[in-house]
Amino acid sequence: MINAAMQSDWIETPDLELPCGAITPLQQHPTYGAACSSLGARARFMVLRGPQGGAARGAVQVLLRRWPLLGEAALVSRGPVWAPDVAPDVQRAGLHALLEQLRAGFRVVSVTPECCAGEDPMDGSGWLTSVTPCFLARLDLAKPLDQLRAELHRKWRYRLGLSERSDLRLRHVPMPADPGHWLLQAEARQSRARGYRNLPAAFVPAWVRAGGPGAARLFVANLGGAPVAGMVFLLHGQGASYHIAWTGPDGRRTDAHRRLLWSAIEWLQTRGVKTLDLDRFDTEITPDLARFKLGTGAQAVQLGATRISAPFSRLFAERKKPTPKPARGGAACA
């Protein structure tokens, strides 16, 4: 375990130097930065080394976006990424050092950190809480496939079996960089109808252009020759993320989403993926979706609150509030 202090300054680098052995969240992968840069943001890469330099102990991708009246804002989402042997107290100190450096160069700094040893590393910081903590469903794909199947919730596994005996036909291919792709259009209509927000449809083509044809995988269920459900997964190193999904009436009737997700789990394992993020969930607002995600055997993982430092924000900073329980879910996350 690394407990000794690392060098105090984060150093800007031309590329993202991820620590060896780290599993990188979507928002900290270089493909994410490149995709966002093509959509109008800028990405800045920084590294923290040991006392004598050498290999990266921590690395971070900072997105820079221009905010009206306030200028360029520095956004840190789910970072920094740490080497596996860096101790929690060192991670907390490193995050705070990073944010102080960013505050020296930007009027607006926003951070949504991963929890550190089960705690929000920004608790007690005095920063303004702009978005309460959220929960993600995270599935460990390092387990054997038969164990993953056994750990499915009993009802989830039963309905998967029914779907496997249906007339659904599945296929999966690299997701094309086509902004007019039928699944992107169908999901956009679905999000408007249900009133939820997602990244813009242009993000997926930007991701594919930045990461290449192997960076995103499209899974489709067909019935009678027509698509009835689809899912897109984004690949980022040893991690992958369930990004968007759509289903029609026939897809819901045949539990196509269970079949697609299980097919994706099988395929991702063959690609060496160790962790699958199933995105955020809320047991109060969308209880059915929460049950679907957690029914896979995924664990509830809490992120820290989204906090902001901006002109006058300290005047409105909230006092520390009790951490919400995983059973309730979080309101939103950045």
Coordinates of C-alpha atoms in Angstrom, one line a residue:
M1 CA 0.0 0.0 0.0
I2 CA 1.4 3.4 -1.0
N3 CA 1.1 5.7 2.0
A4 CA 4.0 8.0 1.4
A5 CA 3.2 11.5 0.0
M6 CA 3.6 11.8 -3.7
Q7 CA 5.0 15.0 -5.4
S8 CA 2.5 17.8 -4.7
D9 CA 2.1 19.2 -8.2
W10 CA 0.0 17.7 -10.9
I11 CA 1.9 18.0 -14.2
E12 CA 0.2 18.6 -17.5
T13 CA 1.0 16.0 -20.1
P14 CA 0.3 15.7 -23.9
D15 CA -1.5 12.4 -23.5
L16 CA -3.4 10.7 -20.6
E17 CA -0.8 8.5 -18.7
L18 CA -3.1 6.1 -17.0
P19 CA -1.6 4.2 -14.0
C20 CA -0.7 0.5 -14.6
G21 CA -3.5 -1.8 -13.5
A22 CA -6.2 0.8 -13.2
I23 CA -9.7 0.1 -14.6
T24 CA -10.7 3.4 -16.1
P25 CA -14.3 4.8 -15.9
L26 CA -15.9 6.0 -19.2
Q27 CA -15.4 9.7 -18.3
Q28 CA -11.7 9.3 -17.7
H29 CA -10.9 7.3 -20.8
P30 CA -9.0 9.2 -23.6
T31 CA -11.7 8.3 -26.1
Y32 CA -14.2 10.2 -24.0
G33 CA -12.1 13.3 -24.1
A34 CA -11.5 13.0 -27.8
A35 CA -15.2 12.5 -28.5
C36 CA -16.2 15.5 -26.3
S37 CA -13.4 17.6 -28.0
S38 CA -15.0 16.9 -31.3
L39 CA -18.3 18.3 -29.9
G40 CA -16.9 21.6 -28.7
A41 CA -15.1 20.9 -25.4
R42 CA -11.3 20.6 -24.8
A43 CA -9.5 17.9 -22.8
R44 CA -6.6 18.6 -20.5
F45 CA -4.4 15.7 -19.2
M46 CA -2.5 15.8 -15.9
V47 CA -0.5 13.3 -14.0
L48 CA 0.8 12.9 -10.4
R49 CA 4.0 10.9 -9.8
G50 CA 5.9 9.6 -6.8
P51 CA 8.4 11.7 -4.9
Q52 CA 11.2 10.8 -7.3
G53 CA 9.0 11.0 -10.4
G54 CA 8.7 7.8 -12.5
A55 CA 5.5 6.0 -13.3
A56 CA 2.1 7.7 -12.9
R57 CA 0.4 7.1 -9.5
G58 CA -2.6 9.2 -10.4
A59 CA -3.9 10.6 -13.7
V60 CA -6.9 12.8 -14.6
Q61 CA -8.7 14.0 -17.7
V62 CA -10.2 17.5 -17.2
L63 CA -12.8 18.7 -19.6
L64 CA -12.9 22.4 -20.4
R65 CA -16.1 24.0 -21.4
R66 CA -17.0 27.6 -21.9
W67 CA -19.8 28.9 -19.6
P68 CA -21.7 32.1 -20.4
L69 CA -20.4 35.1 -18.4
L70 CA -18.0 33.0 -16.4
G71 CA -15.5 31.8 -19.1
E72 CA -13.9 28.4 -19.3
A73 CA -14.9 25.9 -16.7
A74 CA -12.8 22.9 -15.6
L75 CA -14.9 19.7 -15.1
V76 CA -13.5 16.6 -13.4
S77 CA -15.9 13.6 -13.6
R78 CA -15.1 10.3 -11.9
G79 CA -11.4 11.2 -11.6
P80 CA -8.6 11.1 -10.8
V81 CA -7.8 7.5 -11.7
W82 CA -5.4 5.9 -9.2
A83 CA -2.9 3.0 -9.3
P84 CA -4.4 0.1 -7.3
D85 CA -1.9 0.4 -4.4
V86 CA -2.4 4.1 -3.7
A87 CA -3.9 4.5 -0.2
P88 CA -7.3 6.3 0.4
D89 CA -5.7 9.2 2.4
V90 CA -3.3 9.8 -0.4
Q91 CA -6.1 9.8 -3.0
R92 CA -8.0 12.4 -1.0
A93 CA -5.0 14.6 -0.6
G94 CA -4.2 14.3 -4.3
L95 CA -7.7 15.2 -5.3
H96 CA -7.8 18.3 -3.2
A97 CA -4.3 19.3 -4.5
L98 CA -5.6 18.9 -8.1
L99 CA -8.7 21.0 -7.4
E100 CA -6.6 23.8 -5.8
Q101 CA -4.4 23.9 -8.9
L102 CA -7.4 24.1 -11.2
R103 CA -9.0 26.9 -9.1
A104 CA -5.8 28.9 -9.7
G105 CA -6.4 28.8 -13.4
F106 CA -10.2 28.7 -13.8
R107 CA -13.0 30.7 -12.3
V108 CA -15.3 27.7 -12.3
V109 CA -14.3 24.2 -11.3
S110 CA -16.8 21.3 -11.0
V111 CA -16.0 17.8 -9.6
T112 CA -17.9 14.5 -9.4
P113 CA -15.5 12.1 -7.6
E114 CA -15.6 8.4 -7.0
C115 CA -16.0 7.5 -3.4
C116 CA -12.8 6.8 -1.5
A117 CA -12.9 4.0 1.1
G118 CA -16.7 4.3 1.1
E119 CA -16.7 8.1 1.7
D120 CA -17.1 11.1 -0.5
P121 CA -13.6 12.7 -0.6
M122 CA -15.2 16.1 -0.9
D123 CA -17.2 15.9 2.3
G124 CA -16.4 18.9 4.5
S125 CA -14.7 20.8 1.7
G126 CA -17.1 23.7 1.8
W127 CA -17.8 23.5 -1.9
L128 CA -21.3 24.1 -3.1
T129 CA -23.3 20.8 -3.8
S130 CA -25.0 21.2 -7.1
V131 CA -26.1 17.6 -7.7
T132 CA -26.7 15.1 -4.9
P133 CA -24.9 11.7 -5.0
C134 CA -26.1 9.0 -7.4
F135 CA -25.7 5.3 -7.5
L136 CA -24.4 3.2 -10.4
A137 CA -24.9 -0.5 -11.0
R138 CA -21.6 -2.2 -11.6
L139 CA -21.2 -5.8 -12.6
D140 CA -18.0 -7.8 -12.0
L141 CA -17.2 -9.7 -15.2
A142 CA -14.0 -11.2 -13.8
K143 CA -16.2 -14.0 -12.4
P144 CA -16.7 -17.2 -14.3
L145 CA -19.7 -17.0 -16.6
D146 CA -21.6 -19.9 -14.9
Q147 CA -21.2 -18.0 -11.6
L148 CA -22.6 -14.8 -13.2
R149 CA -25.6 -16.8 -14.4
A150 CA -26.1 -18.3 -11.0
E151 CA -26.0 -14.9 -9.4
L152 CA -28.8 -13.5 -11.5
H153 CA -31.9 -12.8 -9.5
R154 CA -34.2 -15.9 -9.7
K155 CA -37.0 -14.0 -11.6
W156 CA -34.4 -12.4 -13.9
R157 CA -32.9 -15.8 -14.7
Y158 CA -36.3 -17.4 -15.3
R159 CA -37.4 -14.7 -17.7
L160 CA -34.0 -14.8 -19.5
G161 CA -34.6 -18.5 -20.1
L162 CA -38.1 -17.8 -21.5
S163 CA -36.5 -15.2 -23.9
E164 CA -33.9 -17.7 -25.0
R165 CA -36.6 -20.1 -26.0
S166 CA -38.5 -17.4 -28.0
D167 CA -38.2 -16.7 -31.7
L168 CA -35.9 -13.7 -31.2
R169 CA -32.8 -13.6 -33.4
L170 CA -29.8 -11.8 -32.0
R171 CA -26.8 -10.2 -33.8
H172 CA -24.1 -7.9 -32.7
V173 CA -21.7 -5.7 -34.9
P174 CA -19.5 -2.7 -34.4
M175 CA -21.6 0.4 -33.9
P176 CA -21.3 2.6 -37.1
A177 CA -20.4 6.3 -36.8
D178 CA -23.8 7.2 -38.3
P179 CA -25.6 10.1 -36.6
G180 CA -28.8 9.0 -38.4
H181 CA -28.6 5.4 -37.2
W182 CA -32.1 4.0 -36.5
L183 CA -31.3 3.1 -32.8
L184 CA -30.0 6.6 -32.0
Q185 CA -33.2 8.0 -33.5
A186 CA -35.4 5.6 -31.7
E187 CA -33.7 6.2 -28.3
A188 CA -34.0 10.0 -28.8
R189 CA -37.7 9.6 -29.3
Q190 CA -38.0 7.3 -26.3
S191 CA -36.1 9.8 -24.1
R192 CA -38.4 12.7 -25.1
A193 CA -41.5 10.6 -24.5
R194 CA -40.3 9.4 -21.0
G195 CA -38.7 12.7 -20.0
Y196 CA -35.2 11.6 -19.2
R197 CA -31.9 13.1 -20.4
N198 CA -28.9 11.4 -21.9
L199 CA -25.8 12.5 -23.7
P200 CA -26.7 13.9 -27.2
A201 CA -27.1 11.4 -30.0
A202 CA -24.0 12.9 -31.7
F203 CA -21.9 11.5 -28.8
V204 CA -22.0 7.9 -30.1
P205 CA -20.7 8.7 -33.6
A206 CA -18.1 11.0 -32.0
W207 CA -17.0 8.2 -29.7
V208 CA -16.7 5.7 -32.6
R209 CA -14.7 8.2 -34.7
A210 CA -12.4 8.8 -31.8
G211 CA -11.9 5.2 -30.7
G212 CA -12.3 3.3 -33.9
P213 CA -14.8 0.6 -35.0
G214 CA -14.0 -1.5 -31.9
A215 CA -14.9 1.2 -29.4
A216 CA -18.7 0.6 -29.5
R217 CA -20.7 -2.6 -30.0
L218 CA -24.3 -2.7 -31.2
F219 CA -26.6 -5.6 -30.1
V220 CA -29.9 -6.0 -31.8
A221 CA -32.8 -8.4 -31.3
N222 CA -35.0 -9.1 -34.4
L223 CA -38.4 -10.7 -34.6
G224 CA -39.9 -11.6 -38.0
G225 CA -37.0 -9.8 -39.7
A226 CA -37.6 -6.5 -37.9
P227 CA -35.6 -5.0 -34.9
V228 CA -37.6 -5.0 -31.7
A229 CA -34.8 -4.0 -29.3
G230 CA -31.3 -2.7 -29.3
M231 CA -28.4 -1.8 -27.0
V232 CA -25.1 0.0 -27.4
F233 CA -22.1 -0.7 -25.2
L234 CA -19.0 1.5 -25.1
L235 CA -15.6 -0.1 -24.5
H236 CA -12.9 1.6 -22.5
G237 CA -9.9 -0.5 -21.7
Q238 CA -10.8 -3.3 -19.3
G239 CA -14.1 -1.6 -18.6
A240 CA -17.3 -1.3 -20.6
S241 CA -20.5 0.8 -20.2
Y242 CA -24.1 0.2 -21.1
H243 CA -24.8 3.4 -22.9
I244 CA -28.2 3.5 -24.6
A245 CA -31.0 1.1 -25.2
W246 CA -34.4 1.0 -26.9
T247 CA -37.2 -1.6 -27.0
G248 CA -40.6 -1.7 -28.7
P249 CA -43.8 -3.6 -27.7
D250 CA -42.6 -6.9 -29.1
G251 CA -39.2 -6.5 -27.5
R252 CA -40.9 -6.0 -24.1
R253 CA -43.2 -9.0 -24.6
T254 CA -40.2 -11.3 -25.3
D255 CA -37.9 -9.8 -22.7
A256 CA -35.4 -8.9 -25.5
H257 CA -33.4 -6.6 -23.2
R258 CA -32.5 -9.5 -20.8
R259 CA -31.4 -11.6 -23.8
L260 CA -29.4 -8.7 -25.3
L261 CA -27.7 -7.8 -22.0
W262 CA -26.8 -11.4 -21.3
S263 CA -25.4 -11.8 -24.8
A264 CA -23.4 -8.7 -24.3
I265 CA -22.0 -10.1 -21.0
E266 CA -20.9 -13.2 -22.7
W267 CA -19.2 -11.3 -25.6
L268 CA -17.5 -8.7 -23.3
Q269 CA -15.9 -11.5 -21.3
T270 CA -14.3 -12.9 -24.4
R271 CA -12.9 -9.4 -25.0
G272 CA -11.2 -9.3 -21.6
V273 CA -13.5 -6.8 -20.1
K274 CA -13.5 -7.0 -16.3
T275 CA -16.1 -4.4 -15.3
L276 CA -19.5 -3.5 -16.8
D277 CA -21.1 -0.2 -15.7
L278 CA -24.9 -0.4 -16.1
D279 CA -25.2 3.4 -15.5
R280 CA -27.1 5.1 -12.7
F281 CA -30.4 3.9 -11.2
D282 CA -33.0 5.3 -8.9
T283 CA -35.3 3.0 -6.9
E284 CA -37.9 5.7 -6.4
I285 CA -38.2 7.4 -9.8
T286 CA -37.6 4.3 -12.0
P287 CA -38.0 1.2 -9.8
D288 CA -38.5 -1.2 -12.7
L289 CA -35.2 -0.1 -14.3
A290 CA -33.4 -0.3 -11.0
R291 CA -34.7 -3.9 -10.5
F292 CA -33.6 -4.8 -14.1
K293 CA -30.0 -3.6 -13.4
L294 CA -29.6 -4.9 -9.9
G295 CA -31.2 -8.2 -10.9
T296 CA -28.1 -9.0 -12.9
G297 CA -26.2 -9.3 -9.7
A298 CA -24.6 -5.9 -10.1
Q299 CA -23.5 -4.0 -7.0
A300 CA -24.7 -0.5 -6.1
V301 CA -21.7 1.8 -6.2
Q302 CA -22.1 5.4 -4.9
L303 CA -20.4 8.4 -6.5
G304 CA -19.7 11.5 -4.6
A305 CA -21.9 14.6 -5.0
T306 CA -21.2 17.0 -7.8
R307 CA -19.7 20.1 -6.3
I308 CA -18.7 23.4 -7.7
S309 CA -16.4 26.2 -7.0
A310 CA -17.4 29.4 -8.7
P311 CA -17.7 33.1 -7.9
F312 CA -19.9 33.6 -4.9
S313 CA -20.6 29.8 -4.6
R314 CA -19.0 29.6 -1.1
L315 CA -21.8 32.0 0.1
F316 CA -24.3 29.3 -0.7
A317 CA -22.3 26.2 0.2
E318 CA -24.5 23.6 1.9
R319 CA -23.7 22.1 5.2
K320 CA -22.8 18.4 5.2
K321 CA -25.9 16.3 4.7
P322 CA -26.5 12.6 5.6
T323 CA -25.3 10.3 2.9
P324 CA -28.4 8.8 1.1
K325 CA -28.9 5.1 1.4
P326 CA -28.3 2.8 -1.6
A327 CA -31.9 1.5 -1.4
R328 CA -33.2 4.9 -2.3
G329 CA -30.8 5.7 -5.1
G330 CA -29.5 9.1 -6.0
A331 CA -31.3 12.0 -7.8
A332 CA -28.8 12.4 -10.6
C333 CA -25.1 12.4 -11.5
A334 CA -22.9 14.3 -13.8

